[in-house]
Structures are given as C-alpha cells and as structure tokens.
Short mmCIF file of C-alpha atoms and ligand atoms in Angstrom, two decimals:
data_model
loop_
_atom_site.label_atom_id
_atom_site.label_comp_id
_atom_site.label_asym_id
_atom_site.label_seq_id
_atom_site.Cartn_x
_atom_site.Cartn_y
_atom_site.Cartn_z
CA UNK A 1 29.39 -11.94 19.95
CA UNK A 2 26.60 -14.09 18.03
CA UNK A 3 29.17 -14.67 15.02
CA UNK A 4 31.68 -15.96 17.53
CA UNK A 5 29.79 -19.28 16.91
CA UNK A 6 30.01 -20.10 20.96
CA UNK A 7 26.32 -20.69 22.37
CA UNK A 8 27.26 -19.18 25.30
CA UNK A 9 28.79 -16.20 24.80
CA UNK A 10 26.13 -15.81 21.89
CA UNK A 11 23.46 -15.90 24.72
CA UNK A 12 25.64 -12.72 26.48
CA UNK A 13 24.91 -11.14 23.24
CA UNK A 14 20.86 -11.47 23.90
CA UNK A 15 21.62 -9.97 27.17
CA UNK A 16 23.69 -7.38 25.78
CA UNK A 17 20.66 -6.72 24.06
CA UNK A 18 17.98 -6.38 26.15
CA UNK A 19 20.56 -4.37 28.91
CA UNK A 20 20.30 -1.82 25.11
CA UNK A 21 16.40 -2.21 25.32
CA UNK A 22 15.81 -1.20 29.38
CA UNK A 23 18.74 1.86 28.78
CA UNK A 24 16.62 2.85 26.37
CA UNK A 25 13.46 2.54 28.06
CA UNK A 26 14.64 4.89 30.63
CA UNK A 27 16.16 7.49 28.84
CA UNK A 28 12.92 7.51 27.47
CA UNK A 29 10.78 7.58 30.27
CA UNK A 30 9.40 4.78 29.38
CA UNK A 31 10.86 1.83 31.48
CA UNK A 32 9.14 -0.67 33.54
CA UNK A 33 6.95 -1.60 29.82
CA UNK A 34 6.61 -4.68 28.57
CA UNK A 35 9.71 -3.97 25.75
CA UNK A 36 10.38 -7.93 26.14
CA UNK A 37 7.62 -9.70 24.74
CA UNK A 38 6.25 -13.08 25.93
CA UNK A 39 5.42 -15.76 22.91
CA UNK A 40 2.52 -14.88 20.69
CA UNK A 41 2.22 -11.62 22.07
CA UNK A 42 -0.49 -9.13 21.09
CA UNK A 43 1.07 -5.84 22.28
CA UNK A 44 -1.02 -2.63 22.86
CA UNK A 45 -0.46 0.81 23.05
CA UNK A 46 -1.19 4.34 21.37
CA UNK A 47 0.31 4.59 18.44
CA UNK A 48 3.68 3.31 16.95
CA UNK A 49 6.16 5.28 15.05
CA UNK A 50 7.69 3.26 12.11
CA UNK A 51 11.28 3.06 14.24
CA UNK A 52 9.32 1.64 17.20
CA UNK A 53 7.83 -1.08 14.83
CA UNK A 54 11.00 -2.03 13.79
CA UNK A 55 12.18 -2.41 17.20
CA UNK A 56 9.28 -4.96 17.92
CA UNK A 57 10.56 -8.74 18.10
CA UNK A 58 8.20 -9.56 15.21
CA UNK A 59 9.27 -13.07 15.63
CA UNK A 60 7.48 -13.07 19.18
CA UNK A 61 4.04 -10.52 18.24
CA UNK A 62 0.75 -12.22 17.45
CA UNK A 63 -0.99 -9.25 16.80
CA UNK A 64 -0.92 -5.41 17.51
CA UNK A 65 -3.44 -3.20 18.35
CA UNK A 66 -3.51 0.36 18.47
CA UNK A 67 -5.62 3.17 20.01
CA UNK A 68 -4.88 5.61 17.35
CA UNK A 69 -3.28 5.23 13.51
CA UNK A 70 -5.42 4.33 10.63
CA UNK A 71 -5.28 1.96 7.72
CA UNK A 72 -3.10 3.94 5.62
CA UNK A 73 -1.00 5.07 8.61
CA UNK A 74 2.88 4.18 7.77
CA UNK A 75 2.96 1.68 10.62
CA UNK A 76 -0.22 -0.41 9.09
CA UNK A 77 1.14 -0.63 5.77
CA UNK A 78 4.00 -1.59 7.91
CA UNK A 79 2.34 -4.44 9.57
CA UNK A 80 0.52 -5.56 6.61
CA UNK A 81 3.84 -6.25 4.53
CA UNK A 82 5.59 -8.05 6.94
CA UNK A 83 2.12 -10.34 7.71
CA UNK A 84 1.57 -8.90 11.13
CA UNK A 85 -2.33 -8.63 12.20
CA UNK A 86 -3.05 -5.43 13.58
CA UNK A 87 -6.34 -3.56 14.48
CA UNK A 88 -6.01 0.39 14.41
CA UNK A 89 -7.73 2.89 15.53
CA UNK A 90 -9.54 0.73 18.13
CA UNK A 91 -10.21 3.51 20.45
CA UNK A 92 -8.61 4.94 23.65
CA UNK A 93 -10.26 2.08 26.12
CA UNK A 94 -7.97 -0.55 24.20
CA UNK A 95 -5.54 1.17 26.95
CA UNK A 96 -6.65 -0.07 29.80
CA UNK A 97 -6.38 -4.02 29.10
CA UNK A 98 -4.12 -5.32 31.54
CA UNK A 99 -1.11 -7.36 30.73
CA UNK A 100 -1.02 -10.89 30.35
CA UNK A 101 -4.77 -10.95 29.78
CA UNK A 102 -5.93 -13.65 27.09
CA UNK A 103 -6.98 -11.33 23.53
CA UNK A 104 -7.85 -12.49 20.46
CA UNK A 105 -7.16 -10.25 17.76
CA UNK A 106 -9.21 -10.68 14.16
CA UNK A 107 -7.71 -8.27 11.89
CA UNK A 108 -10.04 -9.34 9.19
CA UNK A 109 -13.08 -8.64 11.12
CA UNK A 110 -11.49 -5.67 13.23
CA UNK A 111 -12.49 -7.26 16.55
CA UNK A 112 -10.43 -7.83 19.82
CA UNK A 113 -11.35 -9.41 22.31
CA UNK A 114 -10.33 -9.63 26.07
CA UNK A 115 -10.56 -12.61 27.67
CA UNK A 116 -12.54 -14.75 25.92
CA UNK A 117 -14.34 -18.21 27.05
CA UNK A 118 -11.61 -21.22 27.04
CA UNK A 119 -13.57 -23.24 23.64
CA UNK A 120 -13.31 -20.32 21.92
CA UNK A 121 -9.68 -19.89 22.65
CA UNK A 122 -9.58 -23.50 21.32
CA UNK A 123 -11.53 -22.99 18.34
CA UNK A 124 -9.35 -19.67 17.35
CA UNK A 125 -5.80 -21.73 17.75
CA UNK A 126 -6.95 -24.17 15.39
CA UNK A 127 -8.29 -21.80 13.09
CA UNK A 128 -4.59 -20.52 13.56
CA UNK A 129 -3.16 -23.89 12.54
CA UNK A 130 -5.49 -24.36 9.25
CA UNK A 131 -4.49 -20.87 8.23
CA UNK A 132 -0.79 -21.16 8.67
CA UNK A 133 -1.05 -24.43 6.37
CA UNK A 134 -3.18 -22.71 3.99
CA UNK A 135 -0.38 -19.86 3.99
CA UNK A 136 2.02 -22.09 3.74
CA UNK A 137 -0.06 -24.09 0.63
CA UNK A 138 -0.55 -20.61 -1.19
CA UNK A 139 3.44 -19.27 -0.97
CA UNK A 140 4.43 -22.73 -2.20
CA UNK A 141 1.74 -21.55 -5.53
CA UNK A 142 2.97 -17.70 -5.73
CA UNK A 143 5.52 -17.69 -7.95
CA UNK A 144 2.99 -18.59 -10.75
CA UNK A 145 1.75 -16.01 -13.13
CA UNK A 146 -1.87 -15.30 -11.89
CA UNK A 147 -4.90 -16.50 -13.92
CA UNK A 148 -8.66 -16.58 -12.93
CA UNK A 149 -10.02 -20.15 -12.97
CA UNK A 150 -11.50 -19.64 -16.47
CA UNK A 151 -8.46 -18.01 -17.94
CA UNK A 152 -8.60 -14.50 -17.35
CA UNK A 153 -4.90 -12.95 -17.18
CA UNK A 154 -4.92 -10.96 -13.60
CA UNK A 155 -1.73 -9.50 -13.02
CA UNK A 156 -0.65 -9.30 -9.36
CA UNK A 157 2.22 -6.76 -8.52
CA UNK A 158 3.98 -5.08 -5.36
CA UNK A 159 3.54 -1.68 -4.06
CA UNK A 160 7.64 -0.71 -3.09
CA UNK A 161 9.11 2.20 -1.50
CA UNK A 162 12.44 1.97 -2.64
CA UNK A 163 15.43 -0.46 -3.95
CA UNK A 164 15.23 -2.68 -0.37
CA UNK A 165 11.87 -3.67 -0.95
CA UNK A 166 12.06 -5.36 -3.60
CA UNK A 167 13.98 -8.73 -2.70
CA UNK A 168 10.79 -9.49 -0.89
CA UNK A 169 8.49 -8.37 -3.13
CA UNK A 170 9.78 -11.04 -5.56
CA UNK A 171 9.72 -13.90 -3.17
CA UNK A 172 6.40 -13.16 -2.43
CA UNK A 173 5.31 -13.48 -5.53
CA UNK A 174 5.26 -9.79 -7.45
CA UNK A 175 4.86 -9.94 -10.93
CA UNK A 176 6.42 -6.18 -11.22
CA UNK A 177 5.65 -3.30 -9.21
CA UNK A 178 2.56 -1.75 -9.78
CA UNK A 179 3.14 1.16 -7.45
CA UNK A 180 6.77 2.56 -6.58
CA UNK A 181 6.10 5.56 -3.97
CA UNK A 182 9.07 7.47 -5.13
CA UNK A 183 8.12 10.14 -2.15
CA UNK A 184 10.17 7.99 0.36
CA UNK A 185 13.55 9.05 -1.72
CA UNK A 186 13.04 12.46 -1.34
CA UNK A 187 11.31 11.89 3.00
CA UNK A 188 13.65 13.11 6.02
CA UNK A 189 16.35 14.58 3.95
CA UNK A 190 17.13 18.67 3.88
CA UNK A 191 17.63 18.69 -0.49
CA UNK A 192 15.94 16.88 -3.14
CA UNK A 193 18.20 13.67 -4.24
CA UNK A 194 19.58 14.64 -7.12
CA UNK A 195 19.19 13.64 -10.75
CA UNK A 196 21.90 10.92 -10.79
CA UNK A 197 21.20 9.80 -7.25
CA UNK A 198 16.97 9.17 -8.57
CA UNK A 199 18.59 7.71 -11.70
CA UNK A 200 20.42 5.21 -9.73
CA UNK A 201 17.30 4.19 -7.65
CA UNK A 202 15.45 3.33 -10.30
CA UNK A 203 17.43 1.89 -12.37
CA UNK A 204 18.46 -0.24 -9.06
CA UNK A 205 14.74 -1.51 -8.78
CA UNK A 206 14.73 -2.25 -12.62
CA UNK A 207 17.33 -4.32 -12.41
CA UNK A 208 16.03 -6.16 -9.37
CA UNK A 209 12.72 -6.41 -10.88
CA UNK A 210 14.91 -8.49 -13.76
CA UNK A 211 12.44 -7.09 -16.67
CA UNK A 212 9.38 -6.90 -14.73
CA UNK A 213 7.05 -3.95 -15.34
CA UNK A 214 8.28 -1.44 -13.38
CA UNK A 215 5.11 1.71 -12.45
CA UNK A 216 6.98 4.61 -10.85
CA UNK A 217 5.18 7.32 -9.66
CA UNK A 218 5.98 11.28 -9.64
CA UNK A 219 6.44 12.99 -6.40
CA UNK A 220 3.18 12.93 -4.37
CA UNK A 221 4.61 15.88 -1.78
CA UNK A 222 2.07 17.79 0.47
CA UNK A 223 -0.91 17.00 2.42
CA UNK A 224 0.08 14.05 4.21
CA UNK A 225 3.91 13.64 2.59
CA UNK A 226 5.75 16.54 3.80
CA UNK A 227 8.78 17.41 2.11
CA UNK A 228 10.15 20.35 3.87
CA UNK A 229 12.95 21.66 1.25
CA UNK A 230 9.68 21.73 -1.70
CA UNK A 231 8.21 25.11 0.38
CA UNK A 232 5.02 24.02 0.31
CA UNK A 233 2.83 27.07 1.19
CA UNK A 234 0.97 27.04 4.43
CA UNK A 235 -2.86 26.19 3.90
CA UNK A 236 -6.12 25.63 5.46
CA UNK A 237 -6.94 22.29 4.15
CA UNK A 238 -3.49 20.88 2.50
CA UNK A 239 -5.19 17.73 1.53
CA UNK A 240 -7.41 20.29 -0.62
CA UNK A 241 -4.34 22.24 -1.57
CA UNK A 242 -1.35 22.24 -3.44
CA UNK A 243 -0.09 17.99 -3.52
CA UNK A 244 0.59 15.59 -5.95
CA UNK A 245 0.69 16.88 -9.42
CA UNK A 246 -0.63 20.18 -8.43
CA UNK A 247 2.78 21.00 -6.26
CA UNK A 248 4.45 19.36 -9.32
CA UNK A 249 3.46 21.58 -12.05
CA UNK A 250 4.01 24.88 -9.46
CA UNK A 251 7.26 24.06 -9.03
CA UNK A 252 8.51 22.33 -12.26
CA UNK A 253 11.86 21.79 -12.05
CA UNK A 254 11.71 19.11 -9.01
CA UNK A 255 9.57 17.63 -11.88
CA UNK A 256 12.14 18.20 -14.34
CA UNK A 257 14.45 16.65 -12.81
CA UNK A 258 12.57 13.40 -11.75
CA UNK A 259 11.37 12.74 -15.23
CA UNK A 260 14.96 13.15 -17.01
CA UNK A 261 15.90 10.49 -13.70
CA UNK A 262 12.98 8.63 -15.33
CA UNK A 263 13.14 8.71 -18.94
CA UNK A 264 17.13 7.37 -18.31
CA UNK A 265 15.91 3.99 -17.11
CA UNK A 266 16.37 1.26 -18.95
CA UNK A 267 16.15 -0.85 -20.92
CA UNK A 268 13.35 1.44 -22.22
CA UNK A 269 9.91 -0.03 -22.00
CA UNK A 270 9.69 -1.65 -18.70
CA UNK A 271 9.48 1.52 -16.43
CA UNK A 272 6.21 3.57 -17.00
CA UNK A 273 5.33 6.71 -15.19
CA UNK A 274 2.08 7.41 -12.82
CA UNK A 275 0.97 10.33 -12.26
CA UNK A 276 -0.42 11.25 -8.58
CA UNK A 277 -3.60 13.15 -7.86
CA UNK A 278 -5.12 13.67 -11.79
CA UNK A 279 -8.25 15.60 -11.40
CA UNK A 280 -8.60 17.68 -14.57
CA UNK A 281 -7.52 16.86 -18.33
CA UNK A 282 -5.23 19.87 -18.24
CA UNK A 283 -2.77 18.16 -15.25
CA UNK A 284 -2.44 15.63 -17.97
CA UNK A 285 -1.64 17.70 -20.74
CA UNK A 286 0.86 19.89 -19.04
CA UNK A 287 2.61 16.90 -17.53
CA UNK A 288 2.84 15.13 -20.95
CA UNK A 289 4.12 18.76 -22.24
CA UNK A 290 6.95 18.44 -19.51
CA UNK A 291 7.78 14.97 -20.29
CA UNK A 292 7.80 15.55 -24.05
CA UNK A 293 10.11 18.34 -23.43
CA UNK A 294 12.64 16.45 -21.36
CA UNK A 295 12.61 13.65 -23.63
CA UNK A 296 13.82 15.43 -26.41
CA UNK A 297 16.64 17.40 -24.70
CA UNK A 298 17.70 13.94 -24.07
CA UNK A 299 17.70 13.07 -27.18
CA UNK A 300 14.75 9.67 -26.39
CA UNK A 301 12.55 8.86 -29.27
CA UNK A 302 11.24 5.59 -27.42
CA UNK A 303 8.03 6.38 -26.10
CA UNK A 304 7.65 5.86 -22.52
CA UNK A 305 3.74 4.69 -21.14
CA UNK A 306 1.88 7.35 -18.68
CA UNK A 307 -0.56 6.56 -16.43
CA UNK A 308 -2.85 8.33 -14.03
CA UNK A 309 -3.65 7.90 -10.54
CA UNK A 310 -7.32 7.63 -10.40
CA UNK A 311 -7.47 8.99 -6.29
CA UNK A 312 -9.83 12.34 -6.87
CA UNK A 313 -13.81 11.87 -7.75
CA UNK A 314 -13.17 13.78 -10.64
CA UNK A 315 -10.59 11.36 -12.41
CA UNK A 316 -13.13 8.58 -12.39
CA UNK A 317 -16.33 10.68 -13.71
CA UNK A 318 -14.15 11.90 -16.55
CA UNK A 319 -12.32 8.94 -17.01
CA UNK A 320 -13.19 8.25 -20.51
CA UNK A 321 -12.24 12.01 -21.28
CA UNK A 322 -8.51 11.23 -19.37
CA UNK A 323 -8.46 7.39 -20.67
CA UNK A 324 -8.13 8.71 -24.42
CA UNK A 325 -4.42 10.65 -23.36
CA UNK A 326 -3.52 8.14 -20.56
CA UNK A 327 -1.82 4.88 -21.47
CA UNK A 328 -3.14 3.08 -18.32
CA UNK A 329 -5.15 4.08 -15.00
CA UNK A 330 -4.16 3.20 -11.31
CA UNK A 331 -6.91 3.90 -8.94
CA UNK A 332 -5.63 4.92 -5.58
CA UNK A 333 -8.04 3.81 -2.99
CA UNK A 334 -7.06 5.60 -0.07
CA UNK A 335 -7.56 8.99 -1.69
CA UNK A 336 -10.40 8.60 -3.53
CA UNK A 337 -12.34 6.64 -0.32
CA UNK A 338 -11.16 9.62 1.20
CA UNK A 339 -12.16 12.28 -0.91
CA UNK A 340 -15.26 10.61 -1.83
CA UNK A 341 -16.61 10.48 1.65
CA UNK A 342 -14.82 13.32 2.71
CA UNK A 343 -12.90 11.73 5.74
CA UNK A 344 -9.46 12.98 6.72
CA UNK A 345 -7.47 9.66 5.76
CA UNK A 346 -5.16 11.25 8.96
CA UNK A 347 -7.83 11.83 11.17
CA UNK A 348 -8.03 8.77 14.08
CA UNK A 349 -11.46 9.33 14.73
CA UNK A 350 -12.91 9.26 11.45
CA UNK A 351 -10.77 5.71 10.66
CA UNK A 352 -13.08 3.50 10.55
CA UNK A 353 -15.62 5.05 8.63
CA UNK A 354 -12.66 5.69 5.77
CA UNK A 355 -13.92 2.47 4.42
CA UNK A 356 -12.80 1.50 1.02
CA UNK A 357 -15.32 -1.15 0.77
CA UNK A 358 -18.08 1.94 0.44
CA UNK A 359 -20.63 1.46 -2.18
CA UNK A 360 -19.62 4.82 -3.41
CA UNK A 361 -16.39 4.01 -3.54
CA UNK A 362 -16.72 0.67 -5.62
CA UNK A 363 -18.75 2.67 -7.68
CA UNK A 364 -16.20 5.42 -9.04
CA UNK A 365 -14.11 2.25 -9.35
CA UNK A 366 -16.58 0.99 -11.83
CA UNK A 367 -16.46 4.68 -14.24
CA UNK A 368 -12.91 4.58 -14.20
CA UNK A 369 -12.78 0.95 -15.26
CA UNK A 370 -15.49 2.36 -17.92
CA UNK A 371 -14.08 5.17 -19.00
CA UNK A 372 -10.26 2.93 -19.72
CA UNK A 373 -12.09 0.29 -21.56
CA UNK A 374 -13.56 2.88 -23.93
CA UNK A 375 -10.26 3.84 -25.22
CA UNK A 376 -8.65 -0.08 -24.68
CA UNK A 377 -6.66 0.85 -21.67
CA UNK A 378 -6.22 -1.00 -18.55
CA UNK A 379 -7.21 -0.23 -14.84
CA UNK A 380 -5.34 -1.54 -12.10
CA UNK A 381 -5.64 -0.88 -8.20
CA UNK A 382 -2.65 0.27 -5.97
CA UNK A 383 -4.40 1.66 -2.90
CA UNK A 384 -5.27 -0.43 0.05
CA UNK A 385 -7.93 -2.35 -1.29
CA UNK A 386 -6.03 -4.40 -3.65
CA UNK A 387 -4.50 -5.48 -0.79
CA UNK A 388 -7.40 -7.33 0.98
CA UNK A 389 -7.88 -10.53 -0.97
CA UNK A 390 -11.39 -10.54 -0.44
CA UNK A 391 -11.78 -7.51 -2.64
CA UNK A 392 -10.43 -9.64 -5.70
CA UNK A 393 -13.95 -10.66 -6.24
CA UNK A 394 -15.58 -7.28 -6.62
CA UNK A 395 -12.08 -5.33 -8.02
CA UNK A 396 -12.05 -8.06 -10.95
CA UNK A 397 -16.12 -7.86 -11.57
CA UNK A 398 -15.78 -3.93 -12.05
CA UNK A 399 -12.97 -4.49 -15.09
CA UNK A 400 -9.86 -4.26 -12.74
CA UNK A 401 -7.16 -6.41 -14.45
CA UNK A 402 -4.08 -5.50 -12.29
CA UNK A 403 -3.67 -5.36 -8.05
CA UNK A 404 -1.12 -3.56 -6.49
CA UNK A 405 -0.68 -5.04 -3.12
CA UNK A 406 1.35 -5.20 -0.28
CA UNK A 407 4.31 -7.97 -0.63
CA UNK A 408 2.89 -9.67 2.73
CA UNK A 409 -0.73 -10.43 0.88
CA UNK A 410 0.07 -11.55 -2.77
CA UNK A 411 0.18 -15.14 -2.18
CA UNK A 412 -3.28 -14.92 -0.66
CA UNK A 413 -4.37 -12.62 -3.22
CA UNK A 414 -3.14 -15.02 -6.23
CA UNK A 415 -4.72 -18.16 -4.44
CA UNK A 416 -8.38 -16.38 -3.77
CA UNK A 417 -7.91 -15.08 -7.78
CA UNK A 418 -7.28 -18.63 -8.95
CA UNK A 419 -10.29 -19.69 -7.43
CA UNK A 420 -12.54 -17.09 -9.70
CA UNK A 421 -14.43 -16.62 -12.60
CA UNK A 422 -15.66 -13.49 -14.29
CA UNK A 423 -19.65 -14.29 -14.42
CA UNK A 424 -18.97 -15.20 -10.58
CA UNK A 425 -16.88 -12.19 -10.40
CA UNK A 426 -19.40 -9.84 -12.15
CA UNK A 427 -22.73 -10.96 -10.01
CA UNK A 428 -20.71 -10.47 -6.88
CA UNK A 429 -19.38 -6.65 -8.11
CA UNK A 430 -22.95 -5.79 -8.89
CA UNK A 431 -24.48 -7.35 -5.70
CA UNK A 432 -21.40 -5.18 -3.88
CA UNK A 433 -22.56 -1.88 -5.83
CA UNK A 434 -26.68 -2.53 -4.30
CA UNK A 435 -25.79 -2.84 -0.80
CA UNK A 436 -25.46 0.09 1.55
CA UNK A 437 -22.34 0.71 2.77
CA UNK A 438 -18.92 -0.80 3.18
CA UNK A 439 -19.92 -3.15 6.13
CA UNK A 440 -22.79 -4.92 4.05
CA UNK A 441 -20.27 -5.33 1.47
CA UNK A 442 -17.22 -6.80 3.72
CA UNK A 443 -20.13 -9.17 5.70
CA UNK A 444 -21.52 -10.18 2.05
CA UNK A 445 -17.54 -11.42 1.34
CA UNK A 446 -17.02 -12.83 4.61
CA UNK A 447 -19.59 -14.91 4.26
CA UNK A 448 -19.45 -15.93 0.62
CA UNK A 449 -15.81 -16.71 1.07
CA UNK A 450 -15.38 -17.66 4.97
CA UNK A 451 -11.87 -18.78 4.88
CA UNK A 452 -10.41 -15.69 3.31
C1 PEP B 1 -3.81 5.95 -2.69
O1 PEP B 1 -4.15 7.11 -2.46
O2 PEP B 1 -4.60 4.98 -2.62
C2 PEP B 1 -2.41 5.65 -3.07
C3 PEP B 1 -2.06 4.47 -3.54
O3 PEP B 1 -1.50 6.61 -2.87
P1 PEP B 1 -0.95 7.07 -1.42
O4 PEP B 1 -1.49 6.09 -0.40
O5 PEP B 1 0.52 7.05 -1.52
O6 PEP B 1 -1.52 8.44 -1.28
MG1 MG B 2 -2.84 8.73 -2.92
#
C-alpha cells in the first residue's frame, strides 16, 4: 500500500501496521503496552530480545533502558551500532517509572533520571543540539584515513557479523574489519554451513570491503555462543570449559572445514585469521599445524597472517612468548575484563562491576602491547572498549595501533583520535594505570575530555 504512491491509502498502510502490532501484543499477553511510541521516547522494560529491538520504531526512541542485559549483551551491541543510548543493567526499580514521566538518559555516564528540574531539562536539550551538530561535523570527516594530530597512523575498523553489515560499516567510516564474528553463520541453524556456503560469506564481505583488510575469526562456540549441532559437553563452568579454540582443536574437522572456507578467499592477502580464546603457546602451534595442513591439500603457497585473540590473562603475560608465532594480536576486552576480575560477562548482577576501564584490565592491555612490540607485531582492540571513544586516549598510550569498534561509534572515535598526540596519549595511559579502579579512570576522561 505505501508503494501505491497515494498519501492516503499509504496512511491505511501505518494502520495496517499498528492493527499487526496490538494482534501481536495480545497473542502475546502483552497488550495494553506502550508498543506505539510517543517522539523521543525512552522506553523501559526488562530485557529485550534482539527481534524485539528490531521491532522498536528506532526513528521515535531517545534512549532505552533496561533492568537486566549487560554491555556485551546482543541487544547493547545492538543499540550501540545503530547509535541508540541505552543504560543496562540498571536494576529492577527502573520498573516502576511510570509512563510519560520526563527521564533523562546519559549513556555515557550510566545515569537516568526521573523527572528532573525544568533548567536542567533545558540545559540537557541543548546539550542534545551541540552533540547532534558535532555528530553531524565528525560523519562529514569519517571517511578519512585516521591519523593522530602528530602523525601517528591509527587504523579504525568495524566489528561485523556477517555480509549485511558491512554496507554500513563502510559509510560509517571502517577502514576494514578488524573483527568478523564468524559464530553468527553457524547461530540458530540445526548443521554447520558448509564449506562452500562459509566460502561464499567471506568472500561476500571481501568483496564488499573492496580490498580492505579483512580479520575473520575462527568459531568462538561454547560458553556464551551455543551452537547446539557442535555437542558441546555439559559442564560446570562452560565459560571455564571447552570454547573458543579449545572446542576447536577437540573437534577438528568443524575447524577443518572453516579454514579451507578461509584459505579460499581472495585475492590472497587481505583476509587474515584470529584466533579466539589463546591461552597457551601450544593452542597456537596446533592451530598453525591445522592451517598448514589445509593449505597444502589445497595446493596455497601464499602465506596467510594469524592472529590471536588476546581475551584470557594468560595471553597477555606471555605475550612476548605468543607474539614471536603470531602475526598480529587482537585483545578482546570483554573476556579478558571478564576473566581478569572474574565476573560472569552473563551475569546481570555483576554488570556493572564488568568494567573494562579496570586498572587491571588496562594493565594486561599494556603486556600484550609489550610483548607484540618485542617481536614488531601490532596490537589492536576489538572488544567493547575500542568502542568508547574516550578510551582512544589510554588504548593508543599503551601501544594500541588499531580499534575495532562498533559501525555506530567510528566517526566519533576518528574525530577524538585526530585530536591526539602520543606524549599526551602516553601521560594519560600511565595516569589511567595509577588510579584505582575503572570509575577513577572513566571520571579522569570525562573530565579531561568533557564533550566526548
Ligand atoms: C571479546 O571477548 O572482547 C571479544 C571481542 O569477543 P566476543 O565478545 O565475541 O567474545
Ligand atoms: Mg571474546
């Protein structure tokens, strides 16, 4: 009805639509909820699944905030790449706001709050306005490679899931991809995707990459990534248990058959393999062994790169040992913050302490960076923290040369980069590593750069 090109009966499509939204609502149980948002809405509930985000009129929400979920939680990285504020795991009493209440919602900060005086209603609309221009300013700038402001090459790359990500990846400024997730082919299916069906993914984000590096990682199944049809055993602590590269090397051939997918992709050069979950020398080494293997039956003499995931403690305080076999290293924030401070990165309650920001965790950011440079490899960052611009500061003052973001954030990433340089850089990371815990070091950024 909307491609009729008649107004009117193009409205009766809207209320075709929202007579789809109440149906639903009630099969569901759920009806009589605000599913038809207001203007600038900040909506509230639980949790979202990824399916209910997507039903969301993004074009209407504000802001979200959420009892429950965490950072890493598939809806936030949801929210995050398509620009949406949200603040997660806010607690159960976010529940009981009323509708239609005045909120303001400061995802940088984490803070909502109900009802606030009228000035500083004002104040946060026009802090609104000076940030939408300064958006607006900094995607007019992101298509430019990304230099600090005394020359120092930073390169600033997407995080995909798949072929459909990366049309916006590139208009937002991606250099490359830095992180491809290549779990989400092989999610909510009953078989693996075959050889040729991987093959044709990645070559498919290759070619929309048009030459740009191109960082695909292995299968990271178990823990948190269940892939049913891999018969993952059932264990106490999964997160502790067979994932990543472990699961890999127990069951080789779903390896197998990823890397020949892998080493097929050309032209040869631009895609490079990560490997998820390194914690010992030895994953390397038998990984490389498979790889080596494959590449022969295949008949490939050009050498492809391999990388490591720098996500366990261990990676980093041996990462001059793995450095010397790896071609690059990609630390993965999320893990390591949460194996460093041993917080379930699923676990609600324990959210906001998962803080990447954490001394400690800046810290094993610092070996690994260390540990590449001894051997004259690079260290880029694909978890989470890449993704906050102010963390460009302290990622870039540890020896971090690459940031794996979310599409949504690397225009303000490449703008707060620009604005660098390395002594500033450095004196900031080592006034990060003194402090005591993540929240000195966000409130040291926050106030050194206040319009971040
Ligand atoms: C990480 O752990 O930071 C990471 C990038 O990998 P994932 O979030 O997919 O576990
Ligand atoms: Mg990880």
């Amino acid at each position: 009805m909307r491609k009729l090109g008649n107004p009117v009966l193009a409205e009766r499509a809207s209320d075709l639509e929202d007579v789809r939204r109440r149906v639903l609502a009630i099969l569901l149980g759920v009806a009589g909820s605000a599913t038809v948002l207001p203007e600038n809405a900040i909506v509230f509930a639980a949790d979202l699944l990824p399916s209910q985000f997507a039903d969301l009129d993004l074009t209407k929400v504000a802001g979200i905030v959420l009892a429950y979920a965490g950072p890493t939680a598939h809806v936030s990285i949801l929210a995050a790449s398509k620009g949406i504020p949200a603040v997660v795991a806010a607690g159960v009493g976010v529940l009981c706001v009323p509708d239609g209440q005045p909120v303001i919602v400061d995802a940088d900060l984490g803070s909502v709050r109900i009802n606030p005086p009228e000035a500083d209603l004002a104040d946060i609309r026009a802090a609104v306005i000076r940030r939408r221009e300064r958006v607006a300013a900094n995607r007019a700038a992101t298509q430019d490679d990304c230099y600090t402001a005394d020359g120092k090459r930073i390169e600033v790359v997407a995080n995909l899931g798949g072929p459909a990500d990366v049309a916006v990846a590139l208009e937002s400024g991606a250099e490359g991809c830095g992180l491809m997730r290549s779990e989400f082919l092989f999610l909510n299916r009953t078989s693996a995707p075959s050889e040729d069906e991987q093959y044709a993914q990645y070559q498919a984000i290759a070619d929309g990459l048009k030459g740009r590096p191109l960082i695909i990682r292995t299968l990271d199944a178990g823990a948190d990534k269940d892939v049913p049809y891999a018969n993952l055993p059932k264990e106490e602590n999964p997160a502790l248990g067979m994932r990543g590269v472990r699961m890999s090397l127990w069951q080789p051939e779903l390896l197998r058959t990823q890397i020949r997918a892998l080493l097929r992709v050309k032209p040869y050069g631009q895609t490079k393999i990560l490997l998820p979950m390194i914690a010992t020398i030895a994953d390397l080494r038998d990984v490389r062994k498979v790889i080596d293997e494959e590449m022969k039956a295949l008949g490939r003499t050009a050498p492809i790169e391999v990388g490591i995931m720098v996500e366990v403690p261990s990676a980093a305080l041996i990462s001059r040992t793995l450095a010397a076999e790896a071609d690059f290293l990609s630390v993965g924030t999320n893990d390591l913050a949460q194996y460093t401070l041993a917080i379930d990165r699923v676990n609600p309650r324990l959210a906001k302490q998962l803080d990447p920001f954490h001394p400690a965790v800046l810290r094993l950011i610092q070996l690994a960076a260390e540990g590449a440079r001894a051997h004259g490899r690079w260290v880029g960052v694909c978890g989470s923290l890449a993704s906050f611009p102010l963390a460009a500061p302290v990622l870039i003052g540890l020896g971090v040369t690459e940031l794996s973001a979310t599409a949504g954030s690397i225009a303000e990433i490449k703008a707060m980069v620009r604005t660098l340089d390395m002594n500033k850089c450095k004196a900031v990371a080592e006034a990060a590593l003194a402090l005591e815990s993540g929240e000195a070091v966000r409130r040291m950024l926050a106030q050194s750069w206040p319009e971040a």
